[in-house]
Amino acid sequence: METDEVTARVALYNPFTGKLIESGADDPVPAAAALGLEPPRYCEQCGRRMIVQVSPDGWWAKCSRHGVLDSKSLEHR
């Protein structure tokens, strides 16, 4: 299997808008997200809306298909 075929099968979604990320297209990131202040709202793997809990010391987000992601694992705390 060629690398191009594998890359073509992997779809990534914007974690702040839920839109499919297309090669070569601008995909703006909100200012708060760029600073690490905004948690992701959509799963990067499937684009589904996630359950998000924000606390004073961080946040966690849960996708029904792909599990939990938290600010500690991303070193944003």
PDB file of N, CA and C in Angstrom:
ATOM      1  N   MET A   1       0.841  -1.181   0.000  1.00  0.00           N
ATOM      2  CA  MET A   1       0.000   0.000   0.000  1.00  0.00           C
ATOM      3  C   MET A   1       0.883   1.240   0.000  1.00  0.00           C
ATOM      4  N   GLU A   2       0.579   2.186  -0.825  1.00  0.00           N
ATOM      5  CA  GLU A   2       1.370   3.403  -0.922  1.00  0.00           C
ATOM      6  C   GLU A   2       0.997   4.391   0.174  1.00  0.00           C
ATOM      7  N   THR A   3       1.921   5.270   0.503  1.00  0.00           N
ATOM      8  CA  THR A   3       1.711   6.267   1.542  1.00  0.00           C
ATOM      9  C   THR A   3       0.542   7.185   1.198  1.00  0.00           C
ATOM     10  N   ASP A   4       0.394   7.556  -0.084  1.00  0.00           N
ATOM     11  CA  ASP A   4      -0.695   8.445  -0.501  1.00  0.00           C
ATOM     12  C   ASP A   4      -2.058   7.819  -0.231  1.00  0.00           C
ATOM     13  N   GLU A   5      -2.175   6.524  -0.408  1.00  0.00           N
ATOM     14  CA  GLU A   5      -3.438   5.837  -0.156  1.00  0.00           C
ATOM     15  C   GLU A   5      -3.782   5.865   1.325  1.00  0.00           C
ATOM     16  N   VAL A   6      -2.794   5.650   2.182  1.00  0.00           N
ATOM     17  CA  VAL A   6      -3.025   5.667   3.620  1.00  0.00           C
ATOM     18  C   VAL A   6      -3.419   7.063   4.067  1.00  0.00           C
ATOM     19  N   THR A   7      -2.721   8.084   3.578  1.00  0.00           N
ATOM     20  CA  THR A   7      -3.017   9.469   3.936  1.00  0.00           C
ATOM     21  C   THR A   7      -4.417   9.866   3.482  1.00  0.00           C
ATOM     22  N   ALA A   8      -4.823   9.417   2.306  1.00  0.00           N
ATOM     23  CA  ALA A   8      -6.140   9.760   1.778  1.00  0.00           C
ATOM     24  C   ALA A   8      -7.265   9.191   2.636  1.00  0.00           C
ATOM     25  N   ARG A   9      -7.039   8.092   3.314  1.00  0.00           N
ATOM     26  CA  ARG A   9      -8.077   7.455   4.123  1.00  0.00           C
ATOM     27  C   ARG A   9      -8.249   8.103   5.496  1.00  0.00           C
ATOM     28  N   VAL A  10      -7.231   8.810   5.982  1.00  0.00           N
ATOM     29  CA  VAL A  10      -7.289   9.416   7.303  1.00  0.00           C
ATOM     30  C   VAL A  10      -7.884  10.813   7.184  1.00  0.00           C
ATOM     31  N   ALA A  11      -9.083  10.989   7.715  1.00  0.00           N
ATOM     32  CA  ALA A  11      -9.733  12.297   7.690  1.00  0.00           C
ATOM     33  C   ALA A  11      -9.554  12.946   9.058  1.00  0.00           C
ATOM     34  N   LEU A  12      -9.204  14.214   9.066  1.00  0.00           N
ATOM     35  CA  LEU A  12      -9.082  14.967  10.299  1.00  0.00           C
ATOM     36  C   LEU A  12     -10.077  16.111  10.283  1.00  0.00           C
ATOM     37  N   TYR A  13     -10.617  16.396  11.457  1.00  0.00           N
ATOM     38  CA  TYR A  13     -11.608  17.449  11.597  1.00  0.00           C
ATOM     39  C   TYR A  13     -11.074  18.538  12.523  1.00  0.00           C
ATOM     40  N   ASN A  14     -11.495  19.763  12.286  1.00  0.00           N
ATOM     41  CA  ASN A  14     -11.104  20.873  13.141  1.00  0.00           C
ATOM     42  C   ASN A  14     -11.755  20.674  14.502  1.00  0.00           C
ATOM     43  N   PRO A  15     -10.975  20.659  15.595  1.00  0.00           N
ATOM     44  CA  PRO A  15     -11.542  20.412  16.916  1.00  0.00           C
ATOM     45  C   PRO A  15     -12.371  21.574  17.471  1.00  0.00           C
ATOM     46  N   PHE A  16     -12.359  22.715  16.798  1.00  0.00           N
ATOM     47  CA  PHE A  16     -13.112  23.873  17.278  1.00  0.00           C
ATOM     48  C   PHE A  16     -14.340  24.175  16.437  1.00  0.00           C
ATOM     49  N   THR A  17     -14.362  23.692  15.186  1.00  0.00           N
ATOM     50  CA  THR A  17     -15.507  23.943  14.318  1.00  0.00           C
ATOM     51  C   THR A  17     -16.202  22.656  13.873  1.00  0.00           C
ATOM     52  N   GLY A  18     -15.495  21.550  13.903  1.00  0.00           N
ATOM     53  CA  GLY A  18     -16.057  20.273  13.463  1.00  0.00           C
ATOM     54  C   GLY A  18     -16.017  20.067  11.965  1.00  0.00           C
ATOM     55  N   LYS A  19     -15.449  21.015  11.228  1.00  0.00           N
ATOM     56  CA  LYS A  19     -15.387  20.904   9.763  1.00  0.00           C
ATOM     57  C   LYS A  19     -14.210  20.028   9.337  1.00  0.00           C
ATOM     58  N   LEU A  20     -14.386  19.325   8.244  1.00  0.00           N
ATOM     59  CA  LEU A  20     -13.335  18.493   7.675  1.00  0.00           C
ATOM     60  C   LEU A  20     -12.173  19.374   7.237  1.00  0.00           C
ATOM     61  N   ILE A  21     -10.951  18.998   7.627  1.00  0.00           N
ATOM     62  CA  ILE A  21      -9.766  19.757   7.243  1.00  0.00           C
ATOM     63  C   ILE A  21      -9.327  19.288   5.867  1.00  0.00           C
ATOM     64  N   GLU A  22      -9.253  20.229   4.938  1.00  0.00           N
ATOM     65  CA  GLU A  22      -8.857  19.928   3.561  1.00  0.00           C
ATOM     66  C   GLU A  22      -7.443  20.435   3.322  1.00  0.00           C
ATOM     67  N   SER A  23      -6.671  19.680   2.563  1.00  0.00           N
ATOM     68  CA  SER A  23      -5.294  20.070   2.249  1.00  0.00           C
ATOM     69  C   SER A  23      -5.275  21.374   1.465  1.00  0.00           C
ATOM     70  N   GLY A  24      -4.414  22.289   1.874  1.00  0.00           N
ATOM     71  CA  GLY A  24      -4.248  23.539   1.156  1.00  0.00           C
ATOM     72  C   GLY A  24      -5.272  24.613   1.472  1.00  0.00           C
ATOM     73  N   ALA A  25      -6.317  24.276   2.219  1.00  0.00           N
ATOM     74  CA  ALA A  25      -7.342  25.269   2.559  1.00  0.00           C
ATOM     75  C   ALA A  25      -7.029  25.890   3.915  1.00  0.00           C
ATOM     76  N   ASP A  26      -7.299  27.192   4.044  1.00  0.00           N
ATOM     77  CA  ASP A  26      -7.111  27.851   5.329  1.00  0.00           C
ATOM     78  C   ASP A  26      -8.133  27.327   6.323  1.00  0.00           C
ATOM     79  N   ASP A  27      -7.664  27.056   7.523  1.00  0.00           N
ATOM     80  CA  ASP A  27      -8.542  26.563   8.585  1.00  0.00           C
ATOM     81  C   ASP A  27      -8.241  27.382   9.838  1.00  0.00           C
ATOM     82  N   PRO A  28      -8.881  28.556   9.975  1.00  0.00           N
ATOM     83  CA  PRO A  28      -8.544  29.453  11.080  1.00  0.00           C
ATOM     84  C   PRO A  28      -8.852  28.841  12.448  1.00  0.00           C
ATOM     85  N   VAL A  29      -7.979  29.139  13.395  1.00  0.00           N
ATOM     86  CA  VAL A  29      -8.148  28.686  14.772  1.00  0.00           C
ATOM     87  C   VAL A  29      -8.540  29.909  15.596  1.00  0.00           C
ATOM     88  N   PRO A  30      -9.590  29.808  16.424  1.00  0.00           N
ATOM     89  CA  PRO A  30      -9.969  30.946  17.263  1.00  0.00           C
ATOM     90  C   PRO A  30      -8.795  31.399  18.140  1.00  0.00           C
ATOM     91  N   ALA A  31      -8.740  32.697  18.443  1.00  0.00           N
ATOM     92  CA  ALA A  31      -7.626  33.254  19.220  1.00  0.00           C
ATOM     93  C   ALA A  31      -7.489  32.572  20.580  1.00  0.00           C
ATOM     94  N   ALA A  32      -8.594  32.342  21.274  1.00  0.00           N
ATOM     95  CA  ALA A  32      -8.539  31.694  22.589  1.00  0.00           C
ATOM     96  C   ALA A  32      -7.986  30.274  22.475  1.00  0.00           C
ATOM     97  N   ALA A  33      -8.335  29.578  21.417  1.00  0.00           N
ATOM     98  CA  ALA A  33      -7.831  28.215  21.211  1.00  0.00           C
ATOM     99  C   ALA A  33      -6.336  28.231  20.921  1.00  0.00           C
ATOM    100  N   ALA A  34      -5.885  29.210  20.156  1.00  0.00           N
ATOM    101  CA  ALA A  34      -4.465  29.330  19.844  1.00  0.00           C
ATOM    102  C   ALA A  34      -3.641  29.585  21.101  1.00  0.00           C
ATOM    103  N   LEU A  35      -4.227  30.265  22.068  1.00  0.00           N
ATOM    104  CA  LEU A  35      -3.553  30.533  23.337  1.00  0.00           C
ATOM    105  C   LEU A  35      -3.663  29.367  24.318  1.00  0.00           C
ATOM    106  N   GLY A  36      -4.437  28.342  23.949  1.00  0.00           N
ATOM    107  CA  GLY A  36      -4.616  27.191  24.832  1.00  0.00           C
ATOM    108  C   GLY A  36      -5.687  27.395  25.886  1.00  0.00           C
ATOM    109  N   LEU A  37      -6.525  28.407  25.712  1.00  0.00           N
ATOM    110  CA  LEU A  37      -7.557  28.723  26.695  1.00  0.00           C
ATOM    111  C   LEU A  37      -8.901  28.073  26.392  1.00  0.00           C
ATOM    112  N   GLU A  38      -9.085  27.613  25.191  1.00  0.00           N
ATOM    113  CA  GLU A  38     -10.362  27.032  24.756  1.00  0.00           C
ATOM    114  C   GLU A  38     -10.194  25.532  24.532  1.00  0.00           C
ATOM    115  N   PRO A  39     -11.028  24.706  25.160  1.00  0.00           N
ATOM    116  CA  PRO A  39     -10.938  23.261  24.918  1.00  0.00           C
ATOM    117  C   PRO A  39     -11.544  22.908  23.558  1.00  0.00           C
ATOM    118  N   PRO A  40     -11.145  21.786  23.001  1.00  0.00           N
ATOM    119  CA  PRO A  40     -11.754  21.349  21.739  1.00  0.00           C
ATOM    120  C   PRO A  40     -13.223  21.002  21.969  1.00  0.00           C
ATOM    121  N   ARG A  41     -14.057  21.268  21.006  1.00  0.00           N
ATOM    122  CA  ARG A  41     -15.492  20.981  21.112  1.00  0.00           C
ATOM    123  C   ARG A  41     -15.912  19.826  20.212  1.00  0.00           C
ATOM    124  N   TYR A  42     -15.076  19.478  19.236  1.00  0.00           N
ATOM    125  CA  TYR A  42     -15.377  18.409  18.283  1.00  0.00           C
ATOM    126  C   TYR A  42     -14.220  17.424  18.236  1.00  0.00           C
ATOM    127  N   CYS A  43     -14.518  16.166  18.001  1.00  0.00           N
ATOM    128  CA  CYS A  43     -13.506  15.118  17.897  1.00  0.00           C
ATOM    129  C   CYS A  43     -12.715  15.304  16.602  1.00  0.00           C
ATOM    130  N   GLU A  44     -11.383  15.267  16.705  1.00  0.00           N
ATOM    131  CA  GLU A  44     -10.541  15.421  15.514  1.00  0.00           C
ATOM    132  C   GLU A  44     -10.612  14.203  14.603  1.00  0.00           C
ATOM    133  N   GLN A  45     -10.989  13.047  15.150  1.00  0.00           N
ATOM    134  CA  GLN A  45     -11.011  11.819  14.361  1.00  0.00           C
ATOM    135  C   GLN A  45     -12.315  11.621  13.603  1.00  0.00           C
ATOM    136  N   CYS A  46     -13.448  12.052  14.185  1.00  0.00           N
ATOM    137  CA  CYS A  46     -14.732  11.788  13.526  1.00  0.00           C
ATOM    138  C   CYS A  46     -15.605  13.034  13.333  1.00  0.00           C
ATOM    139  N   GLY A  47     -15.238  14.162  13.957  1.00  0.00           N
ATOM    140  CA  GLY A  47     -15.999  15.397  13.788  1.00  0.00           C
ATOM    141  C   GLY A  47     -17.254  15.481  14.638  1.00  0.00           C
ATOM    142  N   ARG A  48     -17.470  14.499  15.523  1.00  0.00           N
ATOM    143  CA  ARG A  48     -18.659  14.530  16.393  1.00  0.00           C
ATOM    144  C   ARG A  48     -18.485  15.552  17.515  1.00  0.00           C
ATOM    145  N   ARG A  49     -19.587  16.130  17.946  1.00  0.00           N
ATOM    146  CA  ARG A  49     -19.583  17.049  19.086  1.00  0.00           C
ATOM    147  C   ARG A  49     -19.234  16.247  20.333  1.00  0.00           C
ATOM    148  N   MET A  50     -18.376  16.793  21.195  1.00  0.00           N
ATOM    149  CA  MET A  50     -17.958  16.097  22.413  1.00  0.00           C
ATOM    150  C   MET A  50     -18.600  16.719  23.643  1.00  0.00           C
ATOM    151  N   ILE A  51     -18.657  15.936  24.707  1.00  0.00           N
ATOM    152  CA  ILE A  51     -19.061  16.427  26.018  1.00  0.00           C
ATOM    153  C   ILE A  51     -17.820  17.075  26.619  1.00  0.00           C
ATOM    154  N   VAL A  52     -17.921  18.335  27.044  1.00  0.00           N
ATOM    155  CA  VAL A  52     -16.760  19.063  27.556  1.00  0.00           C
ATOM    156  C   VAL A  52     -17.054  19.557  28.966  1.00  0.00           C
ATOM    157  N   GLN A  53     -16.084  19.361  29.865  1.00  0.00           N
ATOM    158  CA  GLN A  53     -16.177  19.870  31.234  1.00  0.00           C
ATOM    159  C   GLN A  53     -14.949  20.733  31.495  1.00  0.00           C
ATOM    160  N   VAL A  54     -15.190  21.992  31.887  1.00  0.00           N
ATOM    161  CA  VAL A  54     -14.106  22.916  32.182  1.00  0.00           C
ATOM    162  C   VAL A  54     -14.070  23.144  33.685  1.00  0.00           C
ATOM    163  N   SER A  55     -12.876  23.088  34.269  1.00  0.00           N
ATOM    164  CA  SER A  55     -12.694  23.351  35.701  1.00  0.00           C
ATOM    165  C   SER A  55     -11.589  24.391  35.861  1.00  0.00           C
ATOM    166  N   PRO A  56     -11.400  24.924  37.067  1.00  0.00           N
ATOM    167  CA  PRO A  56     -10.356  25.941  37.254  1.00  0.00           C
ATOM    168  C   PRO A  56      -8.944  25.463  36.907  1.00  0.00           C
ATOM    169  N   ASP A  57      -8.700  24.165  37.022  1.00  0.00           N
ATOM    170  CA  ASP A  57      -7.346  23.668  36.752  1.00  0.00           C
ATOM    171  C   ASP A  57      -7.196  22.942  35.421  1.00  0.00           C
ATOM    172  N   GLY A  58      -8.189  23.002  34.549  1.00  0.00           N
ATOM    173  CA  GLY A  58      -8.070  22.357  33.238  1.00  0.00           C
ATOM    174  C   GLY A  58      -9.422  22.018  32.640  1.00  0.00           C
ATOM    175  N   TRP A  59      -9.442  21.038  31.740  1.00  0.00           N
ATOM    176  CA  TRP A  59     -10.672  20.609  31.075  1.00  0.00           C
ATOM    177  C   TRP A  59     -10.518  19.174  30.616  1.00  0.00           C
ATOM    178  N   TRP A  60     -11.658  18.534  30.326  1.00  0.00           N
ATOM    179  CA  TRP A  60     -11.660  17.234  29.653  1.00  0.00           C
ATOM    180  C   TRP A  60     -12.782  17.237  28.645  1.00  0.00           C
ATOM    181  N   ALA A  61     -12.605  16.456  27.583  1.00  0.00           N
ATOM    182  CA  ALA A  61     -13.605  16.345  26.521  1.00  0.00           C
ATOM    183  C   ALA A  61     -13.762  14.867  26.176  1.00  0.00           C
ATOM    184  N   LYS A  62     -15.004  14.426  26.000  1.00  0.00           N
ATOM    185  CA  LYS A  62     -15.269  13.010  25.751  1.00  0.00           C
ATOM    186  C   LYS A  62     -16.036  12.827  24.447  1.00  0.00           C
ATOM    187  N   CYS A  63     -15.462  12.017  23.555  1.00  0.00           N
ATOM    188  CA  CYS A  63     -16.128  11.617  22.314  1.00  0.00           C
ATOM    189  C   CYS A  63     -16.798  10.273  22.575  1.00  0.00           C
ATOM    190  N   SER A  64     -18.008  10.104  22.109  1.00  0.00           N
ATOM    191  CA  SER A  64     -18.727   8.845  22.323  1.00  0.00           C
ATOM    192  C   SER A  64     -18.068   7.677  21.611  1.00  0.00           C
ATOM    193  N   ARG A  65     -17.250   7.950  20.608  1.00  0.00           N
ATOM    194  CA  ARG A  65     -16.576   6.898  19.839  1.00  0.00           C
ATOM    195  C   ARG A  65     -15.102   6.720  20.199  1.00  0.00           C
ATOM    196  N   HIS A  66     -14.412   7.829  20.559  1.00  0.00           N
ATOM    197  CA  HIS A  66     -12.957   7.769  20.701  1.00  0.00           C
ATOM    198  C   HIS A  66     -12.435   8.034  22.105  1.00  0.00           C
ATOM    199  N   GLY A  67     -13.300   8.214  23.077  1.00  0.00           N
ATOM    200  CA  GLY A  67     -12.852   8.327  24.462  1.00  0.00           C
ATOM    201  C   GLY A  67     -12.575   9.741  24.934  1.00  0.00           C
ATOM    202  N   VAL A  68     -11.786   9.815  26.015  1.00  0.00           N
ATOM    203  CA  VAL A  68     -11.557  11.075  26.724  1.00  0.00           C
ATOM    204  C   VAL A  68     -10.201  11.680  26.370  1.00  0.00           C
ATOM    205  N   LEU A  69     -10.206  12.992  26.238  1.00  0.00           N
ATOM    206  CA  LEU A  69      -9.010  13.785  26.017  1.00  0.00           C
ATOM    207  C   LEU A  69      -9.018  14.854  27.097  1.00  0.00           C
ATOM    208  N   ASP A  70      -7.874  15.100  27.741  1.00  0.00           N
ATOM    209  CA  ASP A  70      -7.870  16.157  28.753  1.00  0.00           C
ATOM    210  C   ASP A  70      -6.666  17.073  28.612  1.00  0.00           C
ATOM    211  N   SER A  71      -6.756  18.224  29.266  1.00  0.00           N
ATOM    212  CA  SER A  71      -5.708  19.226  29.142  1.00  0.00           C
ATOM    213  C   SER A  71      -4.407  18.742  29.767  1.00  0.00           C
ATOM    214  N   LYS A  72      -4.483  17.880  30.746  1.00  0.00           N
ATOM    215  CA  LYS A  72      -3.266  17.364  31.368  1.00  0.00           C
ATOM    216  C   LYS A  72      -2.478  16.509  30.376  1.00  0.00           C
ATOM    217  N   SER A  73      -3.163  15.671  29.608  1.00  0.00           N
ATOM    218  CA  SER A  73      -2.471  14.824  28.630  1.00  0.00           C
ATOM    219  C   SER A  73      -1.873  15.654  27.498  1.00  0.00           C
ATOM    220  N   LEU A  74      -2.437  16.823  27.236  1.00  0.00           N
ATOM    221  CA  LEU A  74      -1.905  17.718  26.201  1.00  0.00           C
ATOM    222  C   LEU A  74      -0.961  18.757  26.772  1.00  0.00           C
ATOM    223  N   GLU A  75      -0.705  18.691  28.081  1.00  0.00           N
ATOM    224  CA  GLU A  75       0.175  19.610  28.800  1.00  0.00           C
ATOM    225  C   GLU A  75      -0.280  21.055  28.691  1.00  0.00           C
ATOM    226  N   HIS A  76      -1.598  21.282  28.797  1.00  0.00           N
ATOM    227  CA  HIS A  76      -2.137  22.637  28.783  1.00  0.00           C
ATOM    228  C   HIS A  76      -2.487  23.110  30.186  1.00  0.00           C
ATOM    229  N   ARG A  77      -2.155  22.349  31.208  1.00  0.00           N
ATOM    230  CA  ARG A  77      -2.448  22.775  32.582  1.00  0.00           C
ATOM    231  C   ARG A  77      -1.280  23.502  33.161  1.00  0.00           C
TER     232      ARG A  77
END
